[in-house]
PDB file of C-alpha atoms in Angstrom:
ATOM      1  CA  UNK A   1       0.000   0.000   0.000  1.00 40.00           C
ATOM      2  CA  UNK A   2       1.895   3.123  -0.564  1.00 43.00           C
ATOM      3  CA  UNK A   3       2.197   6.565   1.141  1.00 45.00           C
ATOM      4  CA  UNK A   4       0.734   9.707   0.805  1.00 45.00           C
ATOM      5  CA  UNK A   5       2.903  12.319  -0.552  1.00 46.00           C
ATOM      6  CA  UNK A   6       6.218  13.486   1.853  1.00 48.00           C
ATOM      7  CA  UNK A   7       6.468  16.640   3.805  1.00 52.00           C
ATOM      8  CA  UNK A   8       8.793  19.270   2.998  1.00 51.00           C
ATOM      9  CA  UNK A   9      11.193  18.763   5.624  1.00 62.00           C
ATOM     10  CA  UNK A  10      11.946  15.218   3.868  1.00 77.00           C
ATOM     11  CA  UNK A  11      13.321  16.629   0.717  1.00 82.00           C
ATOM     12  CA  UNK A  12      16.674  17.579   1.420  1.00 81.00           C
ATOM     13  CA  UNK A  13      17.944  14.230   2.469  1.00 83.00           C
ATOM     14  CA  UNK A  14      16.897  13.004  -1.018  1.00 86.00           C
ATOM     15  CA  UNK A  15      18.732  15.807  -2.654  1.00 85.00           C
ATOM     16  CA  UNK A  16      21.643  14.951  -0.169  1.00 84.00           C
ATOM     17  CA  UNK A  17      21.653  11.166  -2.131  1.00 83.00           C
ATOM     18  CA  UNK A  18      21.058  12.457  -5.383  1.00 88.00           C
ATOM     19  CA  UNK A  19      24.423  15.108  -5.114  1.00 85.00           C
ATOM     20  CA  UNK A  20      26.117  11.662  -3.545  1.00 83.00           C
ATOM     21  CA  UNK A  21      24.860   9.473  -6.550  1.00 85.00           C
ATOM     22  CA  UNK A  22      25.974  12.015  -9.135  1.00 84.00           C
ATOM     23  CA  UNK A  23      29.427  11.842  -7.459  1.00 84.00           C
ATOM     24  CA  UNK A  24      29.085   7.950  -8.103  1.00 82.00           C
ATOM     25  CA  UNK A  25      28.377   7.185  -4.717  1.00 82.00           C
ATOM     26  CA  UNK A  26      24.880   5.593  -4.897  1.00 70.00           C
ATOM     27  CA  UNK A  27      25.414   2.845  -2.432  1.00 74.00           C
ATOM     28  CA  UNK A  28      24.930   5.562   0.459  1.00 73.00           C
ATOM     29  CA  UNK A  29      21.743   5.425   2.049  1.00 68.00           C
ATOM     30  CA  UNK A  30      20.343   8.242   4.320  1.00 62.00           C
ATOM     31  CA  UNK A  31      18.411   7.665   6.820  1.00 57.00           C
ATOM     32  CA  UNK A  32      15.157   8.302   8.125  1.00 57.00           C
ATOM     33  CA  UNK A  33      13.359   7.815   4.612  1.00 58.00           C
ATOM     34  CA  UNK A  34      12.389   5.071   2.262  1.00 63.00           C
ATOM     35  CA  UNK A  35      15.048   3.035   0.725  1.00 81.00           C
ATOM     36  CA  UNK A  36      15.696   3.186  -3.269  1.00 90.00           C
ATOM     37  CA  UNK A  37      16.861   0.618  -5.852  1.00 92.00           C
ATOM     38  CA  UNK A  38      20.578   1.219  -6.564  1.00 92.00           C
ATOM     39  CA  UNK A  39      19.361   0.882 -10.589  1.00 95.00           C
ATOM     40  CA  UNK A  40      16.966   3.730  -9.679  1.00 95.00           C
ATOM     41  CA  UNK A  41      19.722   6.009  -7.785  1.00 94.00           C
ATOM     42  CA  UNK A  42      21.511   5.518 -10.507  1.00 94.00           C
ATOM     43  CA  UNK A  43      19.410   6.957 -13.049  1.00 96.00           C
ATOM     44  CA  UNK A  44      18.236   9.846 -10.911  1.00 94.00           C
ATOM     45  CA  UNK A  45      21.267  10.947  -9.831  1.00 94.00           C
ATOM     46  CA  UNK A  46      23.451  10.924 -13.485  1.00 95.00           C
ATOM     47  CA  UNK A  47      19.822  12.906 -14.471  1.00 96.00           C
ATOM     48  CA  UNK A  48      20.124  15.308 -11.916  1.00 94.00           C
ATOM     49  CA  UNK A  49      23.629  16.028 -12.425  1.00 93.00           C
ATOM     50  CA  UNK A  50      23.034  16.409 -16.317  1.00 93.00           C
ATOM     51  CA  UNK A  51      20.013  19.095 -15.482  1.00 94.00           C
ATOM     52  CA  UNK A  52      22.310  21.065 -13.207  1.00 88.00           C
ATOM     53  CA  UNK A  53      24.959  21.268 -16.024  1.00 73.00           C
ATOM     54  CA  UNK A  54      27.029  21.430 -13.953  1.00 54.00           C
ATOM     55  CA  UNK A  55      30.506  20.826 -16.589  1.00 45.00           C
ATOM     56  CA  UNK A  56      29.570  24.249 -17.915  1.00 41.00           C
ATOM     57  CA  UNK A  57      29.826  27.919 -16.539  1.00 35.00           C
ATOM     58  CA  UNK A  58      25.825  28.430 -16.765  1.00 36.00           C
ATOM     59  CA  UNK A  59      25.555  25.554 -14.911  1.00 36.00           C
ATOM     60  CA  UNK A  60      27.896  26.448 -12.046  1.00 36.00           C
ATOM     61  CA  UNK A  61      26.494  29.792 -11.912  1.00 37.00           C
ATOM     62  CA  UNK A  62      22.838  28.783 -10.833  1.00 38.00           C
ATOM     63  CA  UNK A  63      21.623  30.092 -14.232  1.00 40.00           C
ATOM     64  CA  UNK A  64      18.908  28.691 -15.896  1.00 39.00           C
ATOM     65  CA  UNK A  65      19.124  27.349 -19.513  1.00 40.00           C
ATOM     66  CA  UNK A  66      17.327  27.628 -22.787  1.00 41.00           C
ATOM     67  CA  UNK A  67      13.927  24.813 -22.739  1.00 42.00           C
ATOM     68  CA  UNK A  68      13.535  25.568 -19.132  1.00 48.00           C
ATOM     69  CA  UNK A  69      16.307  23.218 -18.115  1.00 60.00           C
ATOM     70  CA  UNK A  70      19.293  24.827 -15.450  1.00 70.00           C
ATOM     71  CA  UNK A  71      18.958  23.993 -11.586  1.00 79.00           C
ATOM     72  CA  UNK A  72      15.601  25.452 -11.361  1.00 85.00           C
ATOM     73  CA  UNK A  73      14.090  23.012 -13.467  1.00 88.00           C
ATOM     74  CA  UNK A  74      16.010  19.981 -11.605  1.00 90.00           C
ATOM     75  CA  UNK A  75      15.001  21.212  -8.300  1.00 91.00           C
ATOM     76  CA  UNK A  76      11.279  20.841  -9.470  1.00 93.00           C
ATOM     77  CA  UNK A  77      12.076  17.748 -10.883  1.00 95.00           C
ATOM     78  CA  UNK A  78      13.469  15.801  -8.584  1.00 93.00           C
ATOM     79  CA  UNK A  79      10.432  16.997  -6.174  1.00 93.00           C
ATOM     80  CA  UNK A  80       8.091  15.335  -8.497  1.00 94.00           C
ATOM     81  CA  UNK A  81      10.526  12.249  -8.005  1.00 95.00           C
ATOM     82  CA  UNK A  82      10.782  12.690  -4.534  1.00 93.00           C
ATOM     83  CA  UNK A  83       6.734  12.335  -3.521  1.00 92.00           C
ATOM     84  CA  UNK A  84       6.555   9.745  -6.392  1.00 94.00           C
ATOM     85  CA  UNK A  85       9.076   7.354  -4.126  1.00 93.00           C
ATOM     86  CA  UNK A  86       7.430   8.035  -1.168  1.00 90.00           C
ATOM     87  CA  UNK A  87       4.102   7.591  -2.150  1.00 92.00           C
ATOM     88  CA  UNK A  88       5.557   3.970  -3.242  1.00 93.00           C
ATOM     89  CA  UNK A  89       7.969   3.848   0.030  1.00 90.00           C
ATOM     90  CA  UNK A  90      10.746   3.398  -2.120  1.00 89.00           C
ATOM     91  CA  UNK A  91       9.726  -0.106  -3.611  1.00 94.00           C
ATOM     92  CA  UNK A  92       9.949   1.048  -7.431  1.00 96.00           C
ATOM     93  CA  UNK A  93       9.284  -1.552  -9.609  1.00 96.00           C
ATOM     94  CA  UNK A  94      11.842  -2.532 -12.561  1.00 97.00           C
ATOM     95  CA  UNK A  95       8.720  -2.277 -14.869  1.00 97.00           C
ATOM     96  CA  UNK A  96       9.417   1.579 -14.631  1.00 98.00           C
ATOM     97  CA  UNK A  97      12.356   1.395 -16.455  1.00 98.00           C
ATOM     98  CA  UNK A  98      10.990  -0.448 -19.353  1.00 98.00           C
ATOM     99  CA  UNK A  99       8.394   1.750 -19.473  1.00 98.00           C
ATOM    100  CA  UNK A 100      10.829   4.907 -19.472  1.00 98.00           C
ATOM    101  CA  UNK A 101      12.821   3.537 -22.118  1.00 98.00           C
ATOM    102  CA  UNK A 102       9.067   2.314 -24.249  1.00 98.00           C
ATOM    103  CA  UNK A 103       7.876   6.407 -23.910  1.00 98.00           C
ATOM    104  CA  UNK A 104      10.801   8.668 -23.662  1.00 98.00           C
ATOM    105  CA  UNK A 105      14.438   7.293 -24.131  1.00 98.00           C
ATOM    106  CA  UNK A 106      14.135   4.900 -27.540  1.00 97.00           C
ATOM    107  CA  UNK A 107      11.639   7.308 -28.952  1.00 97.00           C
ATOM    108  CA  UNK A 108      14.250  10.513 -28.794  1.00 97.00           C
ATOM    109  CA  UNK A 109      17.448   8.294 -29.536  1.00 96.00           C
ATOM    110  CA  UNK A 110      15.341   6.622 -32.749  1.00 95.00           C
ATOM    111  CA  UNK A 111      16.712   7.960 -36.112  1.00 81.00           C
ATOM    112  CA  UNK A 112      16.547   6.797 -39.435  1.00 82.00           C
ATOM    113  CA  UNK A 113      20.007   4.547 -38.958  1.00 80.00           C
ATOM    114  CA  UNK A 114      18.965   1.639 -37.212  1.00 85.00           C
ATOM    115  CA  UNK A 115      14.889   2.595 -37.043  1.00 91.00           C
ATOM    116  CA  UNK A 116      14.010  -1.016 -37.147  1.00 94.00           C
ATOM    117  CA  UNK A 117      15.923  -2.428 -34.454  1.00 94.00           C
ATOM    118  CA  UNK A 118      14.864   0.849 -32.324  1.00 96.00           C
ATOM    119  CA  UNK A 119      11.503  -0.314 -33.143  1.00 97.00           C
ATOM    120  CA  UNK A 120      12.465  -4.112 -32.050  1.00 97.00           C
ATOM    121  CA  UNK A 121      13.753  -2.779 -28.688  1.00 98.00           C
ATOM    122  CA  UNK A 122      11.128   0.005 -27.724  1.00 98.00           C
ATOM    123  CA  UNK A 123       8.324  -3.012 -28.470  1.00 98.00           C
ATOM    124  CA  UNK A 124      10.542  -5.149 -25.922  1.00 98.00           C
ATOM    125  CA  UNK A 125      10.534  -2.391 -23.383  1.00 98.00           C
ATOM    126  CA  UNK A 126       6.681  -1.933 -23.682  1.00 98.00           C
ATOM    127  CA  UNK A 127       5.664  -5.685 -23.441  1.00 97.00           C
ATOM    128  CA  UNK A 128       8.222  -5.737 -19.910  1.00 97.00           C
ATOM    129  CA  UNK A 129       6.235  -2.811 -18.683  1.00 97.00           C
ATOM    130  CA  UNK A 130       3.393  -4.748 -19.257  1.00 96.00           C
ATOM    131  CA  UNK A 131       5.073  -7.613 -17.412  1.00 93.00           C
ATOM    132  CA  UNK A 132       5.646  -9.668 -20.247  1.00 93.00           C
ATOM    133  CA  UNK A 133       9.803  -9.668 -20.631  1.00 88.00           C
ATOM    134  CA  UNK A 134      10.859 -11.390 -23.022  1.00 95.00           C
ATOM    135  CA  UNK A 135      13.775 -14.200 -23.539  1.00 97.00           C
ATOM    136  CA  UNK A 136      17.343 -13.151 -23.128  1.00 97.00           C
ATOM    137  CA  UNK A 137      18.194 -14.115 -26.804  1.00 97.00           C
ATOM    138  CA  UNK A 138      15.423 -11.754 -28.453  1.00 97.00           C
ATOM    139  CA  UNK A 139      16.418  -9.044 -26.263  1.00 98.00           C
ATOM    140  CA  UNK A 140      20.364  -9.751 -27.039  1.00 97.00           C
ATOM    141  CA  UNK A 141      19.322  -9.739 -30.773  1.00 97.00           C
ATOM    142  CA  UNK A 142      17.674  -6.774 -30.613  1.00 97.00           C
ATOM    143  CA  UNK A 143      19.696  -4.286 -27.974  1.00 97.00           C
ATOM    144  CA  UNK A 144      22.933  -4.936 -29.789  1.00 97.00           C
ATOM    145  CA  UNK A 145      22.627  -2.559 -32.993  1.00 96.00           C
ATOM    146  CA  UNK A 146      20.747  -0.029 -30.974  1.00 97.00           C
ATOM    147  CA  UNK A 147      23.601   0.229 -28.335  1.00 97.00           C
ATOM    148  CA  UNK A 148      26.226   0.141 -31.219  1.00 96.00           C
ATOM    149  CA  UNK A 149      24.562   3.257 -32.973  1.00 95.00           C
ATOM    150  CA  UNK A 150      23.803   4.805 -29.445  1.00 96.00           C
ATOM    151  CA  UNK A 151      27.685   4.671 -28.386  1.00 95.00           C
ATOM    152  CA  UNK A 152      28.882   5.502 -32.177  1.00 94.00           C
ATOM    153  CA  UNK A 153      26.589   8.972 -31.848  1.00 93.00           C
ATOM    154  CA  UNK A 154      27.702   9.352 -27.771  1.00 93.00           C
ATOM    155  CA  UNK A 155      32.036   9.165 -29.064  1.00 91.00           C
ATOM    156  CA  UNK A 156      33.211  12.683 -28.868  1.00 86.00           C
ATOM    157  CA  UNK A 157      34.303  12.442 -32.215  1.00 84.00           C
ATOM    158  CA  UNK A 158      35.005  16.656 -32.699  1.00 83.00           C
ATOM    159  CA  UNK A 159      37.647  16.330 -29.707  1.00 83.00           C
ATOM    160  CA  UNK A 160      39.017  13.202 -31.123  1.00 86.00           C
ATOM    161  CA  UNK A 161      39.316  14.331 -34.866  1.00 83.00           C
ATOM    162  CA  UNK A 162      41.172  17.801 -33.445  1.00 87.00           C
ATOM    163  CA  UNK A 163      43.600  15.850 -31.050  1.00 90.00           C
ATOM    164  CA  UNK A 164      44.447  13.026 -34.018  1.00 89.00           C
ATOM    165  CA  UNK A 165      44.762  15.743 -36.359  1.00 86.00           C
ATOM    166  CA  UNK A 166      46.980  18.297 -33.753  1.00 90.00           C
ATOM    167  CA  UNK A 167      49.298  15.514 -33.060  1.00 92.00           C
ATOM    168  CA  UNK A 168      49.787  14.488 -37.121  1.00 90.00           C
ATOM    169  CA  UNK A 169      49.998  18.297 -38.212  1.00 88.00           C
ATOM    170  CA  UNK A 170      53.162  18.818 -35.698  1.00 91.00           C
ATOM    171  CA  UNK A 171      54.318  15.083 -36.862  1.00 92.00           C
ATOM    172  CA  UNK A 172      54.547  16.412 -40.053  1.00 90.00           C
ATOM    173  CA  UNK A 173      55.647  19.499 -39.459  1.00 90.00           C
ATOM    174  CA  UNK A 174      58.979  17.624 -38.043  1.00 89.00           C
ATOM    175  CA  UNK A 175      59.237  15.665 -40.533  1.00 91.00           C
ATOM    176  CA  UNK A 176      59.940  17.654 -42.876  1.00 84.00           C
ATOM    177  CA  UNK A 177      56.184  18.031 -45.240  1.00 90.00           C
ATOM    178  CA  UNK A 178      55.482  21.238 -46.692  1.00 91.00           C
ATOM    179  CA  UNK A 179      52.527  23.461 -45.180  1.00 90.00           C
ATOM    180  CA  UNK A 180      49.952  22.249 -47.455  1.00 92.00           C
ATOM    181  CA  UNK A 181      50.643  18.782 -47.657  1.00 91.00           C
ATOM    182  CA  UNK A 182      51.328  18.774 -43.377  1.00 90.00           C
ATOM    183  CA  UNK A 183      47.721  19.837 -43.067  1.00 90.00           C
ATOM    184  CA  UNK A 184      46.318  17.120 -46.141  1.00 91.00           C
ATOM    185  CA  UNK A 185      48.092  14.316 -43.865  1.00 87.00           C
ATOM    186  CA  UNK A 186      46.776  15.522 -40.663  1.00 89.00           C
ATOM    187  CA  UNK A 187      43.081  16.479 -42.205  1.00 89.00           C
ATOM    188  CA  UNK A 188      43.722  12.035 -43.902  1.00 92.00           C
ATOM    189  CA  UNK A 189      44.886  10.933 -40.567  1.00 88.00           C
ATOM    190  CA  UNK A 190      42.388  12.134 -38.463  1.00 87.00           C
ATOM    191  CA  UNK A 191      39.461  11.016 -40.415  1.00 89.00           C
ATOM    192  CA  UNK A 192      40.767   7.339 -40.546  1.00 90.00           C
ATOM    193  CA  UNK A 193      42.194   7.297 -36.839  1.00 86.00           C
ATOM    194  CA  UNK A 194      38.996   8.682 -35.573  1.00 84.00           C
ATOM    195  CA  UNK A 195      36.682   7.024 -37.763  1.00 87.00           C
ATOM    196  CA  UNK A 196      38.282   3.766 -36.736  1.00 92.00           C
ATOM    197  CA  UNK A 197      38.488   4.277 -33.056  1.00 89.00           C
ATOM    198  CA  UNK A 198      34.933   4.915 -32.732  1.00 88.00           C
ATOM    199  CA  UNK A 199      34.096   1.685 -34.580  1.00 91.00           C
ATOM    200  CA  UNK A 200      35.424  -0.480 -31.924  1.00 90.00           C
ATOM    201  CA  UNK A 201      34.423   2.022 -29.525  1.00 90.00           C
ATOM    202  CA  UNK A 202      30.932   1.376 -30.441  1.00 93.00           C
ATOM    203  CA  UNK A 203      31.462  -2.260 -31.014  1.00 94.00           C
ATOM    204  CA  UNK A 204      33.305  -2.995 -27.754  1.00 95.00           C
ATOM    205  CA  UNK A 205      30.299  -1.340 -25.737  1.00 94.00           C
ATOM    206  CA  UNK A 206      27.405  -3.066 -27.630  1.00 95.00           C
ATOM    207  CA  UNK A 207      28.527  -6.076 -27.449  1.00 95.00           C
ATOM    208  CA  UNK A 208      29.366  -5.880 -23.734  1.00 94.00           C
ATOM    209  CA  UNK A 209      26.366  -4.074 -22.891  1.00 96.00           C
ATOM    210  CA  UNK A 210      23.506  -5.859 -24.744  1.00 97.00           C
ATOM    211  CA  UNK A 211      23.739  -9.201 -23.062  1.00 97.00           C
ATOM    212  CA  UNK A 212      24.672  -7.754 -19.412  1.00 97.00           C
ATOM    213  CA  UNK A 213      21.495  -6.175 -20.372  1.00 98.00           C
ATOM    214  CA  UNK A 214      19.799  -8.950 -21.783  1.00 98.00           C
ATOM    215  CA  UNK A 215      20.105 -11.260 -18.704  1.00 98.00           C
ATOM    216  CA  UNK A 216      18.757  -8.708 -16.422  1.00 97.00           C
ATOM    217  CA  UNK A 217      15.884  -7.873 -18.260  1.00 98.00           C
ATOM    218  CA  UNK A 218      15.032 -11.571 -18.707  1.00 97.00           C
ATOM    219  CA  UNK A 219      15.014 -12.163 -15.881  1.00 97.00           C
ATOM    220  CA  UNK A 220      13.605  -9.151 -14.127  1.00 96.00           C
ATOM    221  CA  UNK A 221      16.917  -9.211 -11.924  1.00 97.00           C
ATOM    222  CA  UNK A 222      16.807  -5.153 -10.248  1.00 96.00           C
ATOM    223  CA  UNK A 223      20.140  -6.403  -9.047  1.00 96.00           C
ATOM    224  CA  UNK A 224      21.787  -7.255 -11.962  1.00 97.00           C
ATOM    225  CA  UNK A 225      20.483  -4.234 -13.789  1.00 98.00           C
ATOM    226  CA  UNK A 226      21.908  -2.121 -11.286  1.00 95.00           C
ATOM    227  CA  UNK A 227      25.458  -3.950 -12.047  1.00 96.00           C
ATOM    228  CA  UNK A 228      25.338  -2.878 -15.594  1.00 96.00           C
ATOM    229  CA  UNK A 229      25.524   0.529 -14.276  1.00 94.00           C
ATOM    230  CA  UNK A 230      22.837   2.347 -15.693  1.00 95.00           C
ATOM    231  CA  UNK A 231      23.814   5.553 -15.054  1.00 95.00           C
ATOM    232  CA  UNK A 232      26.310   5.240 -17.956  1.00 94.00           C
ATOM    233  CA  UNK A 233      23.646   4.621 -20.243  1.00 96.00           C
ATOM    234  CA  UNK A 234      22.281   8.043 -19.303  1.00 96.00           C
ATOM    235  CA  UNK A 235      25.722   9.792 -20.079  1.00 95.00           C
ATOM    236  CA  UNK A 236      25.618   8.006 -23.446  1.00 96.00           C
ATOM    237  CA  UNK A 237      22.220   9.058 -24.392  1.00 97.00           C
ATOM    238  CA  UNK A 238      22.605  12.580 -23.315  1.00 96.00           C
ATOM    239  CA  UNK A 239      25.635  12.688 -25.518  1.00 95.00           C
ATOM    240  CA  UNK A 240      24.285  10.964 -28.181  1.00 95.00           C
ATOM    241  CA  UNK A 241      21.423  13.100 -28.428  1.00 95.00           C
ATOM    242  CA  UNK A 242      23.980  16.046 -27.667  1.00 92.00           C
ATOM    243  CA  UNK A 243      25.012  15.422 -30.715  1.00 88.00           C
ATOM    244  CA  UNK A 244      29.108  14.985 -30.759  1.00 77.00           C
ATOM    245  CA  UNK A 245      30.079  16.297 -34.618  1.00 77.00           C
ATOM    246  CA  UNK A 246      30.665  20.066 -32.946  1.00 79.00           C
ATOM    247  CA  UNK A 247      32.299  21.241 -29.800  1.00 75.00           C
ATOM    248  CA  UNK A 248      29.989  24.158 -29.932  1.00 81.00           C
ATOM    249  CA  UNK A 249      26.832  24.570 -27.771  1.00 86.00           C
ATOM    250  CA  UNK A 250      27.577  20.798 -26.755  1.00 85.00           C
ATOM    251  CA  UNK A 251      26.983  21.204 -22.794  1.00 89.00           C
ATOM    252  CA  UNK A 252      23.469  22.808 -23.440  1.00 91.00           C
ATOM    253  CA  UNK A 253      22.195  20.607 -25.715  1.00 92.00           C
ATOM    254  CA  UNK A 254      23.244  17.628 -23.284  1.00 93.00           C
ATOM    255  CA  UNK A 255      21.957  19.395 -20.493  1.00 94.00           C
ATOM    256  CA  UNK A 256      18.847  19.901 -22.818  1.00 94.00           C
ATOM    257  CA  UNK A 257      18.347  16.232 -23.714  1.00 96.00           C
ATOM    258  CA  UNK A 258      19.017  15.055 -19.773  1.00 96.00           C
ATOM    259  CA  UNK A 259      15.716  17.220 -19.142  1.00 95.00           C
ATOM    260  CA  UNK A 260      13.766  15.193 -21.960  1.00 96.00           C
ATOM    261  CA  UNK A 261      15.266  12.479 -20.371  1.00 97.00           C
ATOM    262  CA  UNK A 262      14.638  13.152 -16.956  1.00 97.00           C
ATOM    263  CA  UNK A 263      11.521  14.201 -17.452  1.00 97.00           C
ATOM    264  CA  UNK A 264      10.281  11.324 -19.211  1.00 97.00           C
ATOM    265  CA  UNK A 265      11.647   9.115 -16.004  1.00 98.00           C
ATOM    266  CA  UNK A 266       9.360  11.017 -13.697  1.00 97.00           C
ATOM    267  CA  UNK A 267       6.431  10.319 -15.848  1.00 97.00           C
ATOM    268  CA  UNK A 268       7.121   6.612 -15.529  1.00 97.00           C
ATOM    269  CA  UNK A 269       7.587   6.962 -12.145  1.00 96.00           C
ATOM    270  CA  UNK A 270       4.114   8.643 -11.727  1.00 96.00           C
ATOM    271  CA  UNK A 271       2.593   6.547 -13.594  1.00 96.00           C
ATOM    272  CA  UNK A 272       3.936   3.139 -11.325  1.00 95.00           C
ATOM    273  CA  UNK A 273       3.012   5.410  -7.782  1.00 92.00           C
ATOM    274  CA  UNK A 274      -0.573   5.735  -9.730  1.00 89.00           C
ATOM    275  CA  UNK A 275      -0.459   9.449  -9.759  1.00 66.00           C
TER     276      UNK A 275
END
């Protein structure tokens, strides 16, 4: 039977564990107050660290942001969070993060690479919130080529491509190329080292991920999901979404897309406490 909604005073013990789970410390627990999945600390606190923005200078300076994200907009947010736990006395069930992923995370990280298997997976996610998982091989199958094009989008490919091609312009430079044909080898070099390393960047982390991923969801294990650390699947869809071709404007469109994303969670979250 759950709780009516917390007082006021309870609040800032749960924004105490979120700061602690954005530091990666999500295996402290607060007391008085409800206990909380680790999976679901997890995810709240990499979301409320991604709201605050708090890599960039807008971020540290209590500013708000463009789309209503910035501090103000986390501090409402993780109130709506907040009396959603209670009002379930922390016993959130896994089924909320299939049915975060079904509504808001597949649907903004679908594009037209891959828009089948995105299709595959969010189909997945809404049967489990349904309580119908499905078998570890079909969700293997289908997570893999979503997670490869997630992590291929979430590479910081800008910063890598102007590192690579820094380090082969002085190479060059050394070795003796002219100006022109310094900068053609760098400009060559970069676009194969980079393109390359974020192949097996994005292979390596699929192929890990989807059947860590796959067991736990078979099996409706909150345990195991927690030990595929889910709070690095937030950074990599706030960066993939973030887009990573540009430098420019790149902390406030993440910050942007861990709002959609975080808002989205406490929807699902809502929706389980039946509010």
């Amino acid at each position: 039977m759950s709780r009516p909604a917390p007082s006021a005073e309870a609040l800032p013990r749960f924004l105490t564990r979120l700061d602690a789970a954005a530091a990666g410390r999500w295996e402290e627990r607060p007391a008085p107050g409800p206990d909380l999945p680790d999976w679901f600390v997890q995810l709240a606190g990499a979301l409320w660290d991604g709201q605050n923005g708090r890599s960039d200078q807008a971020g540290q300076n209590g500013q708000g942001s463009q789309g209503g994200q910035g501090p103000a907009a986390a501090a409402e947010w993780a109130r709506r969070v907040h009396d959603a736990c209670a009002r379930l006395d922390g016993r959130i069930p896994l089924t909320v993060v299939h049915d975060w992923h079904a509504r808001t995370a597949i649907p903004l990280l679908a594009g037209p690479d891959e828009a089948v298997a995105y299709e595959t997976v969010r189909a997945l996610h809404a049967r489990a919130a349904a309580g119908e998982p499905a078998a570890e091989d079909a969700w293997a199958a289908a997570l893999e080529p979503v997670l490869r094009d997630v992590h291929r989008r979430a590479y910081p490919y800008a910063d890598a491509f102007a590192t690579a091609a820094s380090n082969a312009l002085a190479w060059a430079r050394t070795n003796d190329y002219g100006e022109t044909e310094a900068r053609e080898f760098a400009e060559g070099y970069a676009r194969l080292n980079t393109g390359a390393n974020v192949t097996s960047y994005a292979d390596a982390n699929a192929l890990v991920q989807a059947r860590a991923l796959a067991a736990a969801y078979a099996a409706a294990d909150p345990a195991a999901y927690a030990a595929c650390y889910p709070f690095a699947a937030v950074n990599a869809y706030a960066l993939a979404l973030a887009g990573q071709d540009t430098a420019d404007g790149r902390e406030e469109r993440r910050r942007t897309a861990c709002g959609r994303l975080a808002a989205g969670l406490a929807e699902s979250l809502e929706r389980a406490a039946g509010s």
